[in-house]
CSV table of C-alpha atoms and ligand atoms in Angstrom, one decimal:
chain,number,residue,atom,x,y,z
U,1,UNK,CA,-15.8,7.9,11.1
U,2,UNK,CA,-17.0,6.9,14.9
U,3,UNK,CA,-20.7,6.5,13.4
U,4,UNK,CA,-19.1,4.1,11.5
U,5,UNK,CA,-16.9,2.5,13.9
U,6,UNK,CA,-20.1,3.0,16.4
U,7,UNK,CA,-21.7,0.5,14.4
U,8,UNK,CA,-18.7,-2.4,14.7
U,9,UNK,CA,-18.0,-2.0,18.1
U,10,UNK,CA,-19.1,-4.5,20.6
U,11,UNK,CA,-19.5,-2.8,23.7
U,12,UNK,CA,-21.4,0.1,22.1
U,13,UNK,CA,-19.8,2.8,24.0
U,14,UNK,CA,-18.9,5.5,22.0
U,15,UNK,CA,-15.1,6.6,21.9
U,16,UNK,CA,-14.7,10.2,23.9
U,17,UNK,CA,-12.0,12.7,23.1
U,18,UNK,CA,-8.5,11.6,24.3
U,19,UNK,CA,-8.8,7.8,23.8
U,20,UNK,CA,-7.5,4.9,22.3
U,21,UNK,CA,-10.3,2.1,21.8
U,22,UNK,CA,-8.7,-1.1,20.5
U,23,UNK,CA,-10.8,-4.3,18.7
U,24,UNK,CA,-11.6,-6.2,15.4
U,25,UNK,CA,-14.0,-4.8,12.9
U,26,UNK,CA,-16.0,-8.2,11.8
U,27,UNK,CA,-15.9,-7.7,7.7
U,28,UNK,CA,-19.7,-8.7,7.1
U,29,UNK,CA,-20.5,-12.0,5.5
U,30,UNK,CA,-17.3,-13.0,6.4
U,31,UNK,CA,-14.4,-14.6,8.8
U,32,UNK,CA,-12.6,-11.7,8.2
U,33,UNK,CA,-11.8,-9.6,11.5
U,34,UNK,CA,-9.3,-6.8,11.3
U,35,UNK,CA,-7.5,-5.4,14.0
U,36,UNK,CA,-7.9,-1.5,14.6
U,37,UNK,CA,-7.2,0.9,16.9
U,38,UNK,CA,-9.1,4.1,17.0
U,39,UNK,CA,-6.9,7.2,18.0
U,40,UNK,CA,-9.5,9.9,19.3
U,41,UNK,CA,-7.2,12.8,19.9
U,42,UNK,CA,-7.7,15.7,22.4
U,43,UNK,CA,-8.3,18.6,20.1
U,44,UNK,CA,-10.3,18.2,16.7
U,45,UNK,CA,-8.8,18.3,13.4
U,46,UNK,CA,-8.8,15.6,9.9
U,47,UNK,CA,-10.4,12.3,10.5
U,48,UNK,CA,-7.5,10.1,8.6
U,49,UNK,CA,-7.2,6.2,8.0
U,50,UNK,CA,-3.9,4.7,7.8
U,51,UNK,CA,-3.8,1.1,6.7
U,52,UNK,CA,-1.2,-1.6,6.6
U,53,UNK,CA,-1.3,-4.9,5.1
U,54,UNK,CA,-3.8,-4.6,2.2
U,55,UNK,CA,-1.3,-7.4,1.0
U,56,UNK,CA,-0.3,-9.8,3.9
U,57,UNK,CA,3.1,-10.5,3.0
U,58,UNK,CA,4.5,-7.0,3.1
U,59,UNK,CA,6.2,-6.9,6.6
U,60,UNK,CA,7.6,-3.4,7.2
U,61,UNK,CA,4.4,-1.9,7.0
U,62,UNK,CA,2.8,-4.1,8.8
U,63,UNK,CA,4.8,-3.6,11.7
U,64,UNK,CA,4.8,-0.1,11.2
U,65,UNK,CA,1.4,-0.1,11.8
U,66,UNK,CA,1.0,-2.0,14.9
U,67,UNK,CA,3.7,0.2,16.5
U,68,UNK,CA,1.9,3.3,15.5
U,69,UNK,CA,-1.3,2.5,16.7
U,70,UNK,CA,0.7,1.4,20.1
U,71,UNK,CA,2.5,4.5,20.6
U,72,UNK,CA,0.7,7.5,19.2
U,73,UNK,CA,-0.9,9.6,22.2
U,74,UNK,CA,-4.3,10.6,22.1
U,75,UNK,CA,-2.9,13.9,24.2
U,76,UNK,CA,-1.2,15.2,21.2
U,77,UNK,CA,-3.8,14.0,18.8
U,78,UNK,CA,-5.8,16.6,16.8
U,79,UNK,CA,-8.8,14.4,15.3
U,80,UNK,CA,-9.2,11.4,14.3
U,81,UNK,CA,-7.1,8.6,13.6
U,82,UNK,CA,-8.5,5.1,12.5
U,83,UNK,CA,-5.6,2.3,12.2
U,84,UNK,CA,-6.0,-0.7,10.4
U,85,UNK,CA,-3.3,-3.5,11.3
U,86,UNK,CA,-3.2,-5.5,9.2
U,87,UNK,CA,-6.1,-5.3,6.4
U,88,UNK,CA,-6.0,-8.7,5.4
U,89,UNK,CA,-5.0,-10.7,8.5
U,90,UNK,CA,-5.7,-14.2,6.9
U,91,UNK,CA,-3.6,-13.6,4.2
U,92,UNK,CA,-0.6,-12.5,6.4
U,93,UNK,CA,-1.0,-15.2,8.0
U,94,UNK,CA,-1.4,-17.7,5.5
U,95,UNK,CA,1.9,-15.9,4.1
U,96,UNK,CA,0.3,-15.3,0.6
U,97,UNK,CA,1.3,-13.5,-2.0
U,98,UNK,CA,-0.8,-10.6,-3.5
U,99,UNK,CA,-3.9,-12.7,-2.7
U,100,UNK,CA,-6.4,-13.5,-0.3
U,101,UNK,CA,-6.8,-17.3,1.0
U,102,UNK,CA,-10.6,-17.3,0.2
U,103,UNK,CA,-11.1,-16.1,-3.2
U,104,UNK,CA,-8.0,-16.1,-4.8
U,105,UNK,CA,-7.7,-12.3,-5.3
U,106,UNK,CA,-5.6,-9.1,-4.8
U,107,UNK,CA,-7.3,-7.1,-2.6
U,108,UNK,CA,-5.6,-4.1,-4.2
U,109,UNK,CA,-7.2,-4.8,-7.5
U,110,UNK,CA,-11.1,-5.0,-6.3
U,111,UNK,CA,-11.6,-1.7,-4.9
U,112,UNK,CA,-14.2,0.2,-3.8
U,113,UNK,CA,-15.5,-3.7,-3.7
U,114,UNK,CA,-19.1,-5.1,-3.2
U,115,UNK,CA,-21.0,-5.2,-0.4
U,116,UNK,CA,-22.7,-8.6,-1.3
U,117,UNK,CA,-19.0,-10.0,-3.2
U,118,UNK,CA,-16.5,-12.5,-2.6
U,119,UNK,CA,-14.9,-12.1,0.8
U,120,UNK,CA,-12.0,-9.8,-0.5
U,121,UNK,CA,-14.5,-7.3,-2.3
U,122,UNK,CA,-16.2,-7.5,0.8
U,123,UNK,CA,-13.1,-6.4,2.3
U,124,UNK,CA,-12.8,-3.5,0.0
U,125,UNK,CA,-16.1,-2.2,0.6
U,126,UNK,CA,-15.6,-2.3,4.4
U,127,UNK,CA,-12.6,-0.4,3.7
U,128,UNK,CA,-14.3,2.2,1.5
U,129,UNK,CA,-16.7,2.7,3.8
U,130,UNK,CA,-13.9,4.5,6.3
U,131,UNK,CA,-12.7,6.1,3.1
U,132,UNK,CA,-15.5,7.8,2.2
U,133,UNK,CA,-15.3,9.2,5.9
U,134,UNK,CA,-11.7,10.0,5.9
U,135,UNK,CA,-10.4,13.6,5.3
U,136,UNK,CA,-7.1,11.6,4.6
U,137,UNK,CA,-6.1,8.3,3.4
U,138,UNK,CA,-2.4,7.0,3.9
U,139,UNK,CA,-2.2,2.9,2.6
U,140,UNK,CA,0.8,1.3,3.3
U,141,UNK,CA,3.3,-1.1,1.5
U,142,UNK,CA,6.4,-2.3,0.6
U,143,UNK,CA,7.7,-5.2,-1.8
U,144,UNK,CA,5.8,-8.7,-1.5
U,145,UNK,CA,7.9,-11.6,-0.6
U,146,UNK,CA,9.2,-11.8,-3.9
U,147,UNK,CA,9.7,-8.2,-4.4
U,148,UNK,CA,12.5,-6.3,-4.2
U,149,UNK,CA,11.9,-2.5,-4.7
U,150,UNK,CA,13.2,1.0,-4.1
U,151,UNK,CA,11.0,3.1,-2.2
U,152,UNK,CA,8.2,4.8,-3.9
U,153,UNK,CA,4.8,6.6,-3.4
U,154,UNK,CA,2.2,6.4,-5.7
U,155,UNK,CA,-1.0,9.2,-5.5
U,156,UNK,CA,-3.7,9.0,-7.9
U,157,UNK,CA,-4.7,11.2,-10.7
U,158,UNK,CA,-8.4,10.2,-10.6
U,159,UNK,CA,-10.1,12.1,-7.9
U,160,UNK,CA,-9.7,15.7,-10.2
U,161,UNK,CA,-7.3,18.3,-9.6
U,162,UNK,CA,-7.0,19.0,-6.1
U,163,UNK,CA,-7.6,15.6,-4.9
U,164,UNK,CA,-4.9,14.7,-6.9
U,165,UNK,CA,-2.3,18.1,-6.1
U,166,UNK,CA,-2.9,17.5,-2.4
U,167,UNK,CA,-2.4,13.8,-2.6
U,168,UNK,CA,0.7,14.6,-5.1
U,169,UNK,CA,2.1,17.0,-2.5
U,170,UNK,CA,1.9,15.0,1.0
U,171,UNK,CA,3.2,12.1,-0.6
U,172,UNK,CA,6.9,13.9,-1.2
U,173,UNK,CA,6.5,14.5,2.5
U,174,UNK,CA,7.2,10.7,3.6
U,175,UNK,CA,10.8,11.3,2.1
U,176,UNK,CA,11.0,8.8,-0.3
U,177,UNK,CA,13.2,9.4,-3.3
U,178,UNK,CA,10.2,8.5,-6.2
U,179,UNK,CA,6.2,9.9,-6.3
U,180,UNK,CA,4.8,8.4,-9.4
U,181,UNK,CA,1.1,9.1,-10.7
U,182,UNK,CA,-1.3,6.3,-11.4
U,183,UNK,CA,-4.9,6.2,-13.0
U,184,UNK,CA,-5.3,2.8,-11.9
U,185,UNK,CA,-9.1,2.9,-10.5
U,186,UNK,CA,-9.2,-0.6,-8.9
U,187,UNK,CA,-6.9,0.1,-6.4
U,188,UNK,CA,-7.1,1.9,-3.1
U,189,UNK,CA,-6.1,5.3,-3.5
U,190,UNK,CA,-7.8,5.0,-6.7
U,191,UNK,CA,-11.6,4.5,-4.8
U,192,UNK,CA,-10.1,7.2,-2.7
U,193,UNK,CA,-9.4,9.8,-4.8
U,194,UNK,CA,-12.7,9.2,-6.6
U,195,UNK,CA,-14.8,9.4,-3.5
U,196,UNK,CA,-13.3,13.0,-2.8
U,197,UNK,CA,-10.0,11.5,-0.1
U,198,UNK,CA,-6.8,12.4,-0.7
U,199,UNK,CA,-4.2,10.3,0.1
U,200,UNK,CA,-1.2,7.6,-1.3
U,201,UNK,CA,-0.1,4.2,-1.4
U,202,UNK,CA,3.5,3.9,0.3
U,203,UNK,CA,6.2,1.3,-1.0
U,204,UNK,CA,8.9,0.2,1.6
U,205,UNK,CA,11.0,-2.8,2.1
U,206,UNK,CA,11.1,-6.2,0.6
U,207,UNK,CA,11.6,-9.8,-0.1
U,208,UNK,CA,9.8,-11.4,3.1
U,209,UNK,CA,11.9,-9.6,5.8
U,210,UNK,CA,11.9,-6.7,8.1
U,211,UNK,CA,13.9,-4.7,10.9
U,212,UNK,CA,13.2,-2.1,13.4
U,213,UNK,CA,15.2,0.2,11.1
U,214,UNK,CA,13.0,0.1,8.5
U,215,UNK,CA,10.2,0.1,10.6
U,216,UNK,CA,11.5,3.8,11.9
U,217,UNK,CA,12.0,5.1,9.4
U,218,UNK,CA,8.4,4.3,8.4
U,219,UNK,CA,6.8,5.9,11.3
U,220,UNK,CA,9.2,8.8,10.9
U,221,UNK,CA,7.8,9.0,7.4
U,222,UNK,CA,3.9,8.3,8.1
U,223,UNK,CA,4.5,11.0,11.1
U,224,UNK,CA,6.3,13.7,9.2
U,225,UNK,CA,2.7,13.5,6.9
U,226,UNK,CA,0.8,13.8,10.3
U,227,UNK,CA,2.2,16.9,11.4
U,228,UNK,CA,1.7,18.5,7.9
U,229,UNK,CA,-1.7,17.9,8.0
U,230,UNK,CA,-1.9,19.0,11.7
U,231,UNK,CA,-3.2,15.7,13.3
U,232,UNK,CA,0.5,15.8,15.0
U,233,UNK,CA,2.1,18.4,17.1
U,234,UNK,CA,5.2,20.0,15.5
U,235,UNK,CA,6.1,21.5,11.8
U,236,UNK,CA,6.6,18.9,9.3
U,237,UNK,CA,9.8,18.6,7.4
U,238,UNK,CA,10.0,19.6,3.7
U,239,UNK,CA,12.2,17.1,1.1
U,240,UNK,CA,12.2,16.7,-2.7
U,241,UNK,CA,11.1,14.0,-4.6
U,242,UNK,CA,11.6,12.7,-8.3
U,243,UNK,CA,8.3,13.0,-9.7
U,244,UNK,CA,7.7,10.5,-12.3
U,245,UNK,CA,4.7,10.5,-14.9
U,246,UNK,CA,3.6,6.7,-14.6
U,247,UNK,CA,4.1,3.3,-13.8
U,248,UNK,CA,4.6,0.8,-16.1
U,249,UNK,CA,4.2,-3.0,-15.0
U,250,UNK,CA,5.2,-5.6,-17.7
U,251,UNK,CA,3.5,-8.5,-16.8
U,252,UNK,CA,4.6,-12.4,-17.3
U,253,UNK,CA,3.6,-14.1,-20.2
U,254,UNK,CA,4.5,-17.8,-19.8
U,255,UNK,CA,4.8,-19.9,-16.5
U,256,UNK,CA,9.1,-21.0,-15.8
U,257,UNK,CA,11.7,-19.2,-14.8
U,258,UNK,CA,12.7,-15.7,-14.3
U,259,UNK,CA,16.1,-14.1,-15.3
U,260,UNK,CA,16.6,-10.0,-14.8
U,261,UNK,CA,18.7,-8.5,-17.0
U,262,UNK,CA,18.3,-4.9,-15.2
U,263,UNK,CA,18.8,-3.8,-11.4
U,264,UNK,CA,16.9,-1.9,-9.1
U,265,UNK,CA,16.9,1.5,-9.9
U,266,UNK,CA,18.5,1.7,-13.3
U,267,UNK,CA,17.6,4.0,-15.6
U,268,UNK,CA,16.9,2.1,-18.9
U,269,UNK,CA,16.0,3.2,-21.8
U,270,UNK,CA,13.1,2.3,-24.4
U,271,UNK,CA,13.4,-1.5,-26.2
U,272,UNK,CA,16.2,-2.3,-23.3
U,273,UNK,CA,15.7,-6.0,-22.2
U,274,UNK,CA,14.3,-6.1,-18.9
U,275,UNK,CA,15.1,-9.8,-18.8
U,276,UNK,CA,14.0,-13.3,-19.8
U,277,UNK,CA,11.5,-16.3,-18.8
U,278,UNK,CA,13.1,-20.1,-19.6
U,279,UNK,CA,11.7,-23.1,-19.4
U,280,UNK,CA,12.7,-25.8,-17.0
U,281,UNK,CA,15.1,-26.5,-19.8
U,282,UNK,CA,16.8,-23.2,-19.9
U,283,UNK,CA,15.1,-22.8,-23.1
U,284,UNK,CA,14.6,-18.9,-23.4
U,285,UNK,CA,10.3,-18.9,-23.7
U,286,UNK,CA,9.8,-15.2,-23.9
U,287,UNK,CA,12.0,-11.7,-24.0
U,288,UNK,CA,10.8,-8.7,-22.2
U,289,UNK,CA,11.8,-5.1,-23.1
U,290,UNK,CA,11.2,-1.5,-21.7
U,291,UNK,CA,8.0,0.2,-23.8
U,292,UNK,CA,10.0,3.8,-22.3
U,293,UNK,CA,12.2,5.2,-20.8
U,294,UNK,CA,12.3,5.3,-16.8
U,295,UNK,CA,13.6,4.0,-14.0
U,296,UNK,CA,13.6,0.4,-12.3
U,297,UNK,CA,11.0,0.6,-8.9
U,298,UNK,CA,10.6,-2.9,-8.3
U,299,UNK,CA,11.7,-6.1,-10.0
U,300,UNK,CA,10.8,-9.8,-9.0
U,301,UNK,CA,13.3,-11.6,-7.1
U,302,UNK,CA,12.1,-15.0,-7.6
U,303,UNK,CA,12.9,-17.8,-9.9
U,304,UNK,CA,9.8,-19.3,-10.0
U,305,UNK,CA,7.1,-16.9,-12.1
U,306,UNK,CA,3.7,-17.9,-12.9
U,307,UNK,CA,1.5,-16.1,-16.1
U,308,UNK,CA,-0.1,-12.9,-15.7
U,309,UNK,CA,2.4,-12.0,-12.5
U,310,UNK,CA,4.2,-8.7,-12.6
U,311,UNK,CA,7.8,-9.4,-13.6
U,312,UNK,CA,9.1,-5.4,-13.4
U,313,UNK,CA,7.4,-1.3,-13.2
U,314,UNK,CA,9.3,1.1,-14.2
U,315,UNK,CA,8.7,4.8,-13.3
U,316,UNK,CA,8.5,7.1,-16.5
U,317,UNK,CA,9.7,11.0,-16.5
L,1,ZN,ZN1,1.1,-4.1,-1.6
């Protein structure tokens, strides 16, 4: 990980035990710079990255980050930890939606990217890179400015067994009621898991907003997985989760307007209406239904929906 860092670093010092070296890591062929802040702890132990703000419109992680990297001590560190805050500055601050302002593209859909790509798979691979080099990978999110959602984990399935039973067992640590499985492979964890990383994607808050108690319980969350893997002083806390087989995202089919017919975290049941897209004539365009049975994680809040958007996931037992 500080080979890799070495090589982004303007000054070209290398970080010594008990610091906290702060900067931008240029993403090459790009504008892109991404704040970071390198925690080189006192003792050794794991190398992990944490990221926030892979999507720029998710707040409480974002901020979650930022105060993590400010006020973990290096003293009490044991390895390594590389912070990214956010990942995708210019869409943050282009307020964007699931996309970058360059390409058009969710960054959470092009992993483990391309070296030579557009600037979001560039991104990616920049971001794979400290992957690959990370004993542990923790990606943080929450609902999108649309979004509203209960909170969730998600660890992939694809990195084999253990990868995937490790990853599966440190997400239940962050507290959160749900830990679903995915075998998505364009996504973060995904890349992760199949370069040999454990790790999760985290899913907090919603809708555009944020407050500091959200933003605690975050960190509490993020550092409850940081003492179990020893990186923190202190015995981590144990709590049960509702494991849940998949996730199932129904996806728009026709530009209008969005009507929900279910709530955050019902349980619904196979062929239930999930709800409804009209037309600017409150003509009803298309009818959407639950393909299981499961459990309502997120649901879009806005009227406005566009073709090919997500519209509702639900968790399956
Ligand atoms: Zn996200």
């Amino acid at each position: 990980m500080i080979d890799l860092l070495q090589a982004h670093f303007a000054t070209g010092s290398t970080p010594s035990p008990n610091s906290k070296t702060r900067g931008f890591i240029p993403v090459s062929g790009t504008r892109v710079n991404m704040p970071f802040t390198f925690i080189h702890g006192a003792a050794p132990g794991k190398a992990i990255l944490l990221t926030g703000g892979v999507h720029g419109g998710e707040y409480p992680c974002i901020e979650t980050a930022i105060q993590l990297a400010n006020t973990i001590d290096p003293a009490e560190v044991s390895g390594t930890i590389l912070i990214i805050h956010p990942v995708n500055p210019d869409a943050f601050l282009a307020r964007m939606q699931y996309y970058g302002p360059f390409d058009g593209k969710n960054l959470n859909r092009v992993f483990p990217g391309k070296a030579t790509g557009t600037v979001s798979e560039r991104i990616a691979y920049q971001v794979h890179q400290f992957q690959q080099a990370a004993d542990f990978f923790l990606d943080l999110h929450g609902g999108d400015i649309h979004e509203a959602l209960v909170p969730f984990v998600i660890y992939s399935k694809l990195g084999g067994p253990e990868v995937a039973e490790q990853s599966r067992m440190a997400s239940a640590l962050l507290g959160f009621p749900y830990v679903v499985g995915s075998v998505s492979d364009n996504g973060s964890i995904g890349a992760a898991a199949q370069a040999g990383t454990p790790g999760f994607l985290a899913e907090l808050g919603q809708c555009g907003r944020w407050n500091q108690g959200e933003v605690d319980q975050y960190k509490d969350s993020v550092c409850n997985v940081l003492r179990a893997l020893g990186v923190l002083p202190g015995t981590a806390q144990q709590h049960s989760a509702e494991y849940l087989e998949k996730m199932l995202v129904t996806t728009a089919t026709e530009d209008g307007c969005w009507y929900p017919s279910v709530a955050l975290e019902e349980r619904v049941q196979k062929g239930q209406k999930l709800g409804e897209i009209r037309d600017f004539f409150g003509t009803v365009k298309a009818e959407y239904l639950a393909d299981s049975d499961g459990i309502v994680l997120y649901l879009v809040t806005s009227l406005a929906i566009l073709t090919q958007d997500p519209v509702c996931a639900i968790g399956v037992f």
